[in-house]
XYZ file of C-alpha atoms in Angstrom:
536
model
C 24.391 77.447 -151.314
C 24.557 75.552 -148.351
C 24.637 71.782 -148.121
C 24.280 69.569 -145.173
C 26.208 66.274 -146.492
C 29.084 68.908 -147.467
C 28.689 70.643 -143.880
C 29.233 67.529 -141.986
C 32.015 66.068 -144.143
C 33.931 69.760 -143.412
C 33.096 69.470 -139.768
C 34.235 65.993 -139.556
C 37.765 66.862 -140.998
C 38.489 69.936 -138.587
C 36.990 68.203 -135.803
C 39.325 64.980 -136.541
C 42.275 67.217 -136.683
C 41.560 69.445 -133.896
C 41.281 65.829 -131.860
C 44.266 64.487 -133.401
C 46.239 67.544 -132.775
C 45.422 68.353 -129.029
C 46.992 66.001 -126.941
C 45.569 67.606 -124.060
C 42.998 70.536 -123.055
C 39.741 71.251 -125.301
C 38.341 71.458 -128.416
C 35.553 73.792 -128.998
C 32.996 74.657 -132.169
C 31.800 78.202 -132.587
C 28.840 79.357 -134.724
C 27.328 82.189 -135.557
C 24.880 83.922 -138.635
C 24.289 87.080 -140.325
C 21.755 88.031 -142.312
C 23.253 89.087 -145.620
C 22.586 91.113 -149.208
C 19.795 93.148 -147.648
C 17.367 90.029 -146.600
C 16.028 91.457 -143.116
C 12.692 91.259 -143.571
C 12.632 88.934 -146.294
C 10.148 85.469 -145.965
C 13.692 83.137 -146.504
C 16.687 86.264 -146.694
C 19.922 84.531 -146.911
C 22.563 84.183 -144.361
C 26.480 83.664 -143.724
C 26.780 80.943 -141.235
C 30.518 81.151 -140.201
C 32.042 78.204 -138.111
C 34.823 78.302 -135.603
C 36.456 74.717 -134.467
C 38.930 75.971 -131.905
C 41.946 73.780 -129.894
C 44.196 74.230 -127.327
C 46.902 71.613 -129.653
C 50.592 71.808 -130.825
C 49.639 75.023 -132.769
C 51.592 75.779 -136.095
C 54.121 78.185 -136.608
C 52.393 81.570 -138.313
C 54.882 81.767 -140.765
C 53.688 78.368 -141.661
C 49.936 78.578 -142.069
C 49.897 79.377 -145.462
C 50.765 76.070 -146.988
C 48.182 73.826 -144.815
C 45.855 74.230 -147.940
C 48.271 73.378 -150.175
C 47.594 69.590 -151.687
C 49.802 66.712 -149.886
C 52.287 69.899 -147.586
C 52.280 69.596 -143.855
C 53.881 71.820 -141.842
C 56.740 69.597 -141.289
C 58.049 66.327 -141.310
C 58.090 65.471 -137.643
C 54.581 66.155 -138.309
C 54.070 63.629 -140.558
C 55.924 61.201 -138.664
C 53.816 61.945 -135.485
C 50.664 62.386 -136.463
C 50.165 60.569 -140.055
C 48.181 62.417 -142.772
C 48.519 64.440 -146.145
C 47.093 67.426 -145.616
C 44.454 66.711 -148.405
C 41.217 66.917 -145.971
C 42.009 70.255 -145.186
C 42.393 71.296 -149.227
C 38.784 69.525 -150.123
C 37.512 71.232 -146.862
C 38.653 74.744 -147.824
C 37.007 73.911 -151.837
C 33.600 72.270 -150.569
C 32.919 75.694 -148.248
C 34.009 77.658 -151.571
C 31.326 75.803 -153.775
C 29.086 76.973 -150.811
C 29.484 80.556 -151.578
C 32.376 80.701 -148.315
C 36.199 80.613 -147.624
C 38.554 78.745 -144.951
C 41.194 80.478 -142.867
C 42.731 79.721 -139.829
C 44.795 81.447 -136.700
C 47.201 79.342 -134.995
C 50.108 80.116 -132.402
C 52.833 77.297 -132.089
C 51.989 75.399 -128.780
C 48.827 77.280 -127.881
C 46.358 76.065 -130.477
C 44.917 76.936 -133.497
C 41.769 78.062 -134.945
C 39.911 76.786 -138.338
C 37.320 79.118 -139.503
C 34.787 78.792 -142.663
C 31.712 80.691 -143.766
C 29.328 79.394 -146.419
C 25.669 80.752 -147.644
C 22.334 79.712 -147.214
C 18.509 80.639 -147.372
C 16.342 80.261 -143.638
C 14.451 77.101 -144.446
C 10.573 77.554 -146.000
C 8.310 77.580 -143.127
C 10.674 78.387 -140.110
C 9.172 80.460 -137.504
C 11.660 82.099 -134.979
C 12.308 79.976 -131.515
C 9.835 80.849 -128.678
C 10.138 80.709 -125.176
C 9.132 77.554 -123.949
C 6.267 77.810 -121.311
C 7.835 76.323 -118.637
C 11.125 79.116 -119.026
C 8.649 80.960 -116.750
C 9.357 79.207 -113.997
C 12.640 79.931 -114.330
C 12.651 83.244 -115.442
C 14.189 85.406 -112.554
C 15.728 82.577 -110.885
C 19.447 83.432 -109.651
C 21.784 80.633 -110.541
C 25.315 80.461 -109.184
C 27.606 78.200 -111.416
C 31.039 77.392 -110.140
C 33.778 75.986 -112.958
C 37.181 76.562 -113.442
C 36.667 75.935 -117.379
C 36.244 79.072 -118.660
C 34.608 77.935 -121.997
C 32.031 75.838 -120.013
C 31.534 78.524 -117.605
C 30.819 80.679 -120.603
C 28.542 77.910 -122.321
C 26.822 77.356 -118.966
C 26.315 81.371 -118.562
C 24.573 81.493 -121.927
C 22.759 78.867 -121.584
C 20.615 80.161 -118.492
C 20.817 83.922 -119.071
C 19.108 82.511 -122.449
C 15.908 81.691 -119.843
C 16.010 85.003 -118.073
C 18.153 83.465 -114.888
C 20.276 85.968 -113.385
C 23.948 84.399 -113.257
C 26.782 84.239 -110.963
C 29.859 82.477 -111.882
C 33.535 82.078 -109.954
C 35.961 79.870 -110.752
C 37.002 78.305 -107.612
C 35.006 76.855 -104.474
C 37.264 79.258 -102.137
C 35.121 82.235 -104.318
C 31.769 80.843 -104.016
C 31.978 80.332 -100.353
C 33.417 83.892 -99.854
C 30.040 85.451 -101.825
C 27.707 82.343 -99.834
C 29.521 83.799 -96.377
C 28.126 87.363 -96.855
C 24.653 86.301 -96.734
C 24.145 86.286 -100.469
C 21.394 83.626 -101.363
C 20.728 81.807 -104.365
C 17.804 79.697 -105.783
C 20.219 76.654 -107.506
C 23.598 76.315 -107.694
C 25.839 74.233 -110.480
C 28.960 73.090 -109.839
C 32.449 71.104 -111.099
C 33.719 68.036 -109.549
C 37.366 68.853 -110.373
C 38.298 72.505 -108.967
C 41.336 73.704 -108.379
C 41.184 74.386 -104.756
C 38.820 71.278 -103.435
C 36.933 69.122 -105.408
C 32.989 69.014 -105.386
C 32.086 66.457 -102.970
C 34.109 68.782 -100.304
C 32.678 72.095 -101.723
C 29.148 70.545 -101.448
C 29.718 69.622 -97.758
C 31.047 73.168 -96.794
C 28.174 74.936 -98.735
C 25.891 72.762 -96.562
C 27.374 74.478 -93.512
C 26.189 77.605 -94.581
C 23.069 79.077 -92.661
C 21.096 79.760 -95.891
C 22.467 77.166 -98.262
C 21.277 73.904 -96.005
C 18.084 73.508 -98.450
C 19.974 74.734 -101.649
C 19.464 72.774 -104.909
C 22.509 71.703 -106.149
C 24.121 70.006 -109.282
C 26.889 68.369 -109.971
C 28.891 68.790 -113.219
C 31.239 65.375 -113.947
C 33.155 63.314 -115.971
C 31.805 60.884 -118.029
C 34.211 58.542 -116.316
C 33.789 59.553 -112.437
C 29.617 59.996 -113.193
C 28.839 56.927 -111.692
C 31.559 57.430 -108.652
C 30.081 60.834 -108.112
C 26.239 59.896 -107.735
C 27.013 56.253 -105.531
C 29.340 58.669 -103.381
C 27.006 61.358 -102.068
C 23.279 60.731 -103.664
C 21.711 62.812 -100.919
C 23.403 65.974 -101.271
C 22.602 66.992 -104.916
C 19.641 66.544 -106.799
C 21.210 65.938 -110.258
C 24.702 64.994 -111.529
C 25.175 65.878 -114.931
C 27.844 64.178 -117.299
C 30.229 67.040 -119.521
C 29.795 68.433 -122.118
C 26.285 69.559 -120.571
C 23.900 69.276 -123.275
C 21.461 71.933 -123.462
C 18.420 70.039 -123.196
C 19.619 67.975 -119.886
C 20.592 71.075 -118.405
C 17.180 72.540 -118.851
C 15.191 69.280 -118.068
C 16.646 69.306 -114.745
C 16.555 72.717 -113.833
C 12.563 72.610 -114.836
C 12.421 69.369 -112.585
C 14.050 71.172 -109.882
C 11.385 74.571 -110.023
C 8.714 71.994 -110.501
C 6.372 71.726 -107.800
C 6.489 68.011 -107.999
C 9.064 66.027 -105.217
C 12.126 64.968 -106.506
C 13.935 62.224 -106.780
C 18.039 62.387 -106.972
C 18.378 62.456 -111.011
C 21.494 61.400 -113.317
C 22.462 62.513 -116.950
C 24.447 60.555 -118.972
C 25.805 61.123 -122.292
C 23.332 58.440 -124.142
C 20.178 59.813 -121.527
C 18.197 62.532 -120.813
C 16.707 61.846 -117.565
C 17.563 58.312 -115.946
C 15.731 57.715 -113.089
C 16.955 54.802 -110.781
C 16.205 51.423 -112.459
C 17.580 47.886 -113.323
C 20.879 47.961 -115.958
C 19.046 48.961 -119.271
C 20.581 46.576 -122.417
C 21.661 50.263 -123.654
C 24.137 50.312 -121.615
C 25.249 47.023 -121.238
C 25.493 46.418 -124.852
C 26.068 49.935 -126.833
C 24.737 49.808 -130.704
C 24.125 52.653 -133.032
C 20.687 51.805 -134.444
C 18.505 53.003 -137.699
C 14.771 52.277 -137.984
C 13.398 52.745 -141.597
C 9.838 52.682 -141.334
C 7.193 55.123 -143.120
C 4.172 54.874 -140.915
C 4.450 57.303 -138.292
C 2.540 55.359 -135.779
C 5.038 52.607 -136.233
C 7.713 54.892 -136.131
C 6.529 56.033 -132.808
C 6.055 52.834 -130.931
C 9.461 51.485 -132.315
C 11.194 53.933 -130.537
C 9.410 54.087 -127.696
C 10.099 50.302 -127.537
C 14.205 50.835 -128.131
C 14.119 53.920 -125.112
C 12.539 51.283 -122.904
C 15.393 49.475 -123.664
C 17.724 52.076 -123.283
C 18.625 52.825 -127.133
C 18.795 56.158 -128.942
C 17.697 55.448 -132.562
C 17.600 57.313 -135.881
C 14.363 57.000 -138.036
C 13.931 57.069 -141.898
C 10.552 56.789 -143.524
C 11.724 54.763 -147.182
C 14.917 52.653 -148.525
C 16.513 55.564 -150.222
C 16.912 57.722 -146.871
C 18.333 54.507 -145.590
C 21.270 54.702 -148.333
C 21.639 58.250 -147.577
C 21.736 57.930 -143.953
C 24.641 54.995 -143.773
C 26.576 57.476 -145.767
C 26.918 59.393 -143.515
C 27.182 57.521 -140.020
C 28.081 53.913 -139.420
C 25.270 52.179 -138.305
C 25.724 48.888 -136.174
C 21.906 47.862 -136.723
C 19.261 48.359 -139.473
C 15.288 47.462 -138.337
C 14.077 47.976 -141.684
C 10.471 47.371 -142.721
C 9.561 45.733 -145.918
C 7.189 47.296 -147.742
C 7.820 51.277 -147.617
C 7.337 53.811 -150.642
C 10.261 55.073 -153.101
C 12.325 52.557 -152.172
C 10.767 49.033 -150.282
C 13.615 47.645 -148.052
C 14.810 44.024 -149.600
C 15.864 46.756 -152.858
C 17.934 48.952 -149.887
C 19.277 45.987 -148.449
C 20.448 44.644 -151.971
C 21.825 48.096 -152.600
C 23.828 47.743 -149.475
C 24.578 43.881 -149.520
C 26.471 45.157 -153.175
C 28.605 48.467 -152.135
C 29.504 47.598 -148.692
C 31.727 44.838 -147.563
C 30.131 41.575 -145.344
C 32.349 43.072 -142.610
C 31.818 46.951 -143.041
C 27.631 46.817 -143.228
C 25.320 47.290 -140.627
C 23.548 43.717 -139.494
C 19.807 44.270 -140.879
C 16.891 42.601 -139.245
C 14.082 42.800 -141.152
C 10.242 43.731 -139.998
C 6.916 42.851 -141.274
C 3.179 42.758 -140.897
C 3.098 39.696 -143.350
C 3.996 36.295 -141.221
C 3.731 33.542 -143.477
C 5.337 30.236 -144.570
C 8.707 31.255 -146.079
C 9.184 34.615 -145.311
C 12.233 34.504 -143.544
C 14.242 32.503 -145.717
C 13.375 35.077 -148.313
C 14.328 37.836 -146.029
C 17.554 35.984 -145.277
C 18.440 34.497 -149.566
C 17.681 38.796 -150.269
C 20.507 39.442 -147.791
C 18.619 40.253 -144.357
C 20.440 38.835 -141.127
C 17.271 38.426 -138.962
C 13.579 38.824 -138.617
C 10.881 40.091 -136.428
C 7.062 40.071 -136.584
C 4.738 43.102 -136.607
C 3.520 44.531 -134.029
C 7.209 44.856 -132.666
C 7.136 42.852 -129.275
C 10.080 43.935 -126.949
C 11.116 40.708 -126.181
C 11.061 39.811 -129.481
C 13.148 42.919 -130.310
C 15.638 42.205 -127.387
C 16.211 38.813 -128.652
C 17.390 40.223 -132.158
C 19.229 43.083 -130.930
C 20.770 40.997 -128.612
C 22.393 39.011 -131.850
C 24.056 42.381 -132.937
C 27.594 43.024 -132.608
C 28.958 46.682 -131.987
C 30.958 47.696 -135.382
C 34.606 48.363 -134.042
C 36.275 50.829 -136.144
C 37.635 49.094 -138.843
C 41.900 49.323 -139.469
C 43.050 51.058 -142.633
C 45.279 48.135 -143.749
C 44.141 44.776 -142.927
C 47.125 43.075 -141.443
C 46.276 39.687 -143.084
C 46.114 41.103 -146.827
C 49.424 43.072 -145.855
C 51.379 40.643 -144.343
C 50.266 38.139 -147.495
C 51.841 40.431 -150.095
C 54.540 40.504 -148.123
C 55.654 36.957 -148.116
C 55.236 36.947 -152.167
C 57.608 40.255 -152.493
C 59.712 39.594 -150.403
C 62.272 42.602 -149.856
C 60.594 44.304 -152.973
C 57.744 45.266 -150.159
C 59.694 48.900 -149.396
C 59.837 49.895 -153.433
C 55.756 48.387 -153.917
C 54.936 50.632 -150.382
C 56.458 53.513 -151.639
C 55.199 53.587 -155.366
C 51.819 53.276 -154.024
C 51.331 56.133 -151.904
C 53.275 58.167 -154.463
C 50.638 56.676 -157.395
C 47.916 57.548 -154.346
C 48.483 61.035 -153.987
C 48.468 61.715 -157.564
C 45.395 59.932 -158.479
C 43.671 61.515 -155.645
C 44.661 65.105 -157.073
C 43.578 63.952 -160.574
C 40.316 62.957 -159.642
C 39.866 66.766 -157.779
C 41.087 67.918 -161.085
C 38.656 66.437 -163.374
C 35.933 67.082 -160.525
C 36.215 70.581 -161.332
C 36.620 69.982 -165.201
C 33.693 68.308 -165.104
C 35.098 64.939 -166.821
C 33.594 62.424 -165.505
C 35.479 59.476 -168.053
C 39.129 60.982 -165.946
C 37.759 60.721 -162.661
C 36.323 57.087 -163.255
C 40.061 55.971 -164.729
C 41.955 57.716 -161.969
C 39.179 55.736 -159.564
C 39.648 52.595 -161.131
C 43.250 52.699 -160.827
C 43.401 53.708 -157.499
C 41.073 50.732 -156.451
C 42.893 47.627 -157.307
C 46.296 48.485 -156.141
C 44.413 49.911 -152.732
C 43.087 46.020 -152.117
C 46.264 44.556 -153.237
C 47.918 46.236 -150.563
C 45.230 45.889 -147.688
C 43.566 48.756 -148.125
C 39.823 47.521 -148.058
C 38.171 50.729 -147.036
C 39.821 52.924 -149.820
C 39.113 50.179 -152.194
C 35.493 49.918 -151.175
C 35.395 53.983 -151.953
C 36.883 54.303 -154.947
C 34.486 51.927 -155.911
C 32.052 54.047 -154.834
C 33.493 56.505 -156.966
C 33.860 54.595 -160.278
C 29.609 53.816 -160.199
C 29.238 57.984 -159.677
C 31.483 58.679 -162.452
C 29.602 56.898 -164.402
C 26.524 57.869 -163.687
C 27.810 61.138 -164.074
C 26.787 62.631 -160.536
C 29.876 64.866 -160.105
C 27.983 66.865 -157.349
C 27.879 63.846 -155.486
C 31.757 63.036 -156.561
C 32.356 66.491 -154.928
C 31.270 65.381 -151.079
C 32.354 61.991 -151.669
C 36.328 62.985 -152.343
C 37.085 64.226 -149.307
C 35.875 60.612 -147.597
C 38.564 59.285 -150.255
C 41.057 61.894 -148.815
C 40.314 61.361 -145.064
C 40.695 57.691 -145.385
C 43.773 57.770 -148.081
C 44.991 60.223 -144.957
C 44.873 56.827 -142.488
C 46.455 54.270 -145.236
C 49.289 57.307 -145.414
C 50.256 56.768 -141.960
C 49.770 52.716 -141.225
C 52.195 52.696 -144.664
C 54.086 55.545 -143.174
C 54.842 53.337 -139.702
C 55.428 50.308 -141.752
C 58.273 51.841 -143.852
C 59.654 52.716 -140.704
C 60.366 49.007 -139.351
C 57.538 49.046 -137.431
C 55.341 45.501 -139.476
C 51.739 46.537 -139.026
C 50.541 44.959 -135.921
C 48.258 42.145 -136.401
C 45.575 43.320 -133.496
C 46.332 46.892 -133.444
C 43.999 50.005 -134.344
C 45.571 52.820 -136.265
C 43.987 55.903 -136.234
C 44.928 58.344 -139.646
């Protein structure tokens, strides 16, 4: 049945690919759910969730489709050559939405796009309730809404969105259209609209709706760039009462059209990608220096002031209540701070930072500042000899907490061979650098397809060998993330945890995928830069 960790890691993959593969134009993710073997009406029935990740890319000849689940094919070599990669993700994709109870397929037309779709199963969670109108979708219930945007897949977003609240929806796709219906007397109660249109852009649209007889007091919003956002709001503040930053998040969209029905004045509001609602105010240290943080704390007061204390200062955060959802979060993201309290239950946090201190490298782990009730005489040299990086005092102050965060350092997105290593091995072999290059990816690939292999034969003594081979060769050659993974892999072999060695092969493929390529270039005659970024 379903799986979240093996959702995301699927997602991830297409996503990446749809990215990598689109040079220009959109990528959009569909989803949708049936109810299925006869559950209507059941307390937790089961459902087909089916996923859609859609592109407007290079596309892939249909002739060709067939072998993109076939281990190490793609479709050509100019392919390879371009864009890097072994075509492994998508083969572990298409076999983790199988163990789900699903199947992958896609559509693709050669320079039009393609689309990836996968189903899998699942049960409605215990205690879900069906969604309910919100109160305040009253007030906009009725409302008529006029949204002009040449995108047709935000236009049809933007639709659904607002029908979804009982608004009754207009939508053109050019400002020459919207002032043609605003002409013949037709009124509206809001109106949304792009900054880029074909015809005019938005700052001009908004000052010709403004001539209008019965548009002069119209609400309007302003749909941007994350990049001309700040442009947009400096350049005409008076004449819109929101600009929001695309892709329009659900929530923001909603939160402004509530503040716009509200009865309460108004001031001019912006949306951001890393905001809800920012209202004008000095440059918040969110913004001025990004970091993705984690909070592991179990008492839910704590919890609460925490991150009322980060918003303040302009952060997002995720919160965990013990040490072990700590492990399982940076699994899954990469975290750039950790504001982890000592004593929690299941797991107290010097045992999670040990745990991460010994399978993560100094330079690949999130800096972890430590926080405590208990101030006395010693405490944060033991914090520090247990592998902490700072310390703060409870109850959290915020300049105390601005002081530490202002220690952390953003996590740049580490390369796939270190240039140092690399470059090292290359002065020892000399010309012999091609032949050692070319054995390993060859040794690679195979070891990678034995360890699927003895994943689904269950042997857990294979996939630790093929593992440990794989890992010393992969640091020999620079290749500190892979080695760091099959590491990984090695302790689950041996603890025999071969659901777990399921998700975690296809982080081994995706990351195999970006050693591929860097390799790949450097066969070429292209030395791996030493202060480049390649991206797999």
């Amino acid at each position: 049945m379903g799986d979240s960790t093996r959702l995301k890691q699927i997602l991830a993959n297409l996503i990446g690919n749809a990215v990598k593969f689109t040079p220009e134009g959109e990528v959009v993710i569909y989803v949708s759910s049936t109810v299925i073997e006869g559950g209507e009406g059941e307390e937790n029935p089961n459902y087909e969730l089916r996923f859609a990740v859609k592109d407007t890319g290079i596309g892939i000849p249909t002739e060709r489709c067939h072998r993109l689940f076939q281990p190490f094919s793609q479709v050509d070599a100019s392919t390879t050559r371009q864009y890097g990669g072994t075509g492994l993700g998508l083969v572990i994709s298409k076999r983790l939405s199988e163990l789900m109870g699903g199947k992958m397929w896609v559509h693709s037309k050669e320079g039009k796009g393609s689309t990836f779709n996968f189903t899998l199963r699942t049960k409605a969670a215990p205690n879900s309730s069906p969604v309910t109108s919100q109160q305040g979708e009253r007030e906009l219930m009725g409302k008529r809404i006029l949204i002009i945007d040449d995108n047709l897949t935000s236009q049809k977003i933007l639709i659904n969105q607002t029908q979804s609240w009982g608004m009754f929806t207009c939508a053109v796709d050019s400002g020459e259209k919207a002032l043609e219906w605003l002409k013949q007397g037709i009124t509206f109660d809001v109106a949304i609209l792009d900054m880029n249109l074909p015809d005019m852009n938005g700052l001009e649209l908004v000052r010709e709706i403004r001539k209008q007889p019965n548009c002069t007091r119209l609400p309007l919003t302003m749909l941007s760039a994350i990049t001309e956002t700040e442009r947009t709001f400096q350049s005409s503040e008076e004449e819109f009462v929101a600009v929001l930053c695309k892709p329009v998040q659900r929530s923001q969209l909603y939160n402004v059209l509530m503040e716009i029905f509200s009865e309460i004045p108004r001031a001019p509001i912006r949306v951001t990608q890393s905001q809800s609602v920012q209202c004008s105010e000095k440059s918040l240290m969110g913004q001025t220096h990004p970091l993705k943080i984690l909070v592991a704390e179990d008492v839910v007061v704590n919890q609460q002031v925490i991150h009322l204390l980060l918003e303040k200062l302009g952060y997002c955060a995720d919160i965990v209540s013990d040490g072990q959802e700590v492990l399982e979060a940076l699994k899954n993201f990469a975290y750039d701070v950790v504001l982890m309290d000592i004593r929690m239950p299941e797991m107290d946090g010097l045992t999670a930072t040990d745990h991460i201190c010994q399978n993560y490298a100094p330079d690949k782990r999130p800096r972890i500042i430590a926080m405590t009730a208990e101030s006395m005489e010693g405490d944060r040299e033991r914090f520090i000899a247990g592998g902490m990086d700072d310390y703060i005092c409870k109850p959290v102050r915020i300049k105390e907490l601005q002081e530490a965060l202002s220690l952390c350092q953003p996590r740049s997105e580490s390369l796939a061979i270190e240039p140092k290593i690399l470059n090292q091995l290359r002065n020892i072999a000399g010309k012999r650098i091609n032949g050692i290059i070319k054995g390993y990816l060859q040794d690679t690939a195979l070891r990678i397809e034995t360890m699927n292999k003895a994943i689904e034969k269950r042997d857990t003594e294979q996939l630790y060998q093929a593992a440990h081979a794989l890992r010393s060769p992969s640091g020999n050659l620079g290749a500190t993330n892979l080695y760091y993974l099959c590491k990984e892999m090695e302790t689950i072999a041996r603890e025999g945890s071969l659901e777990e060695a399921s998700e975690r092969i296809l982080g081994i493929t995706m990351e195999y995928d970006r050693v591929y390529y860097a390799l790949k270039k450097d066969l070429c005659g292209n030395p791996y830069p030493k202060h480049t970024r390649t991206h797999g």
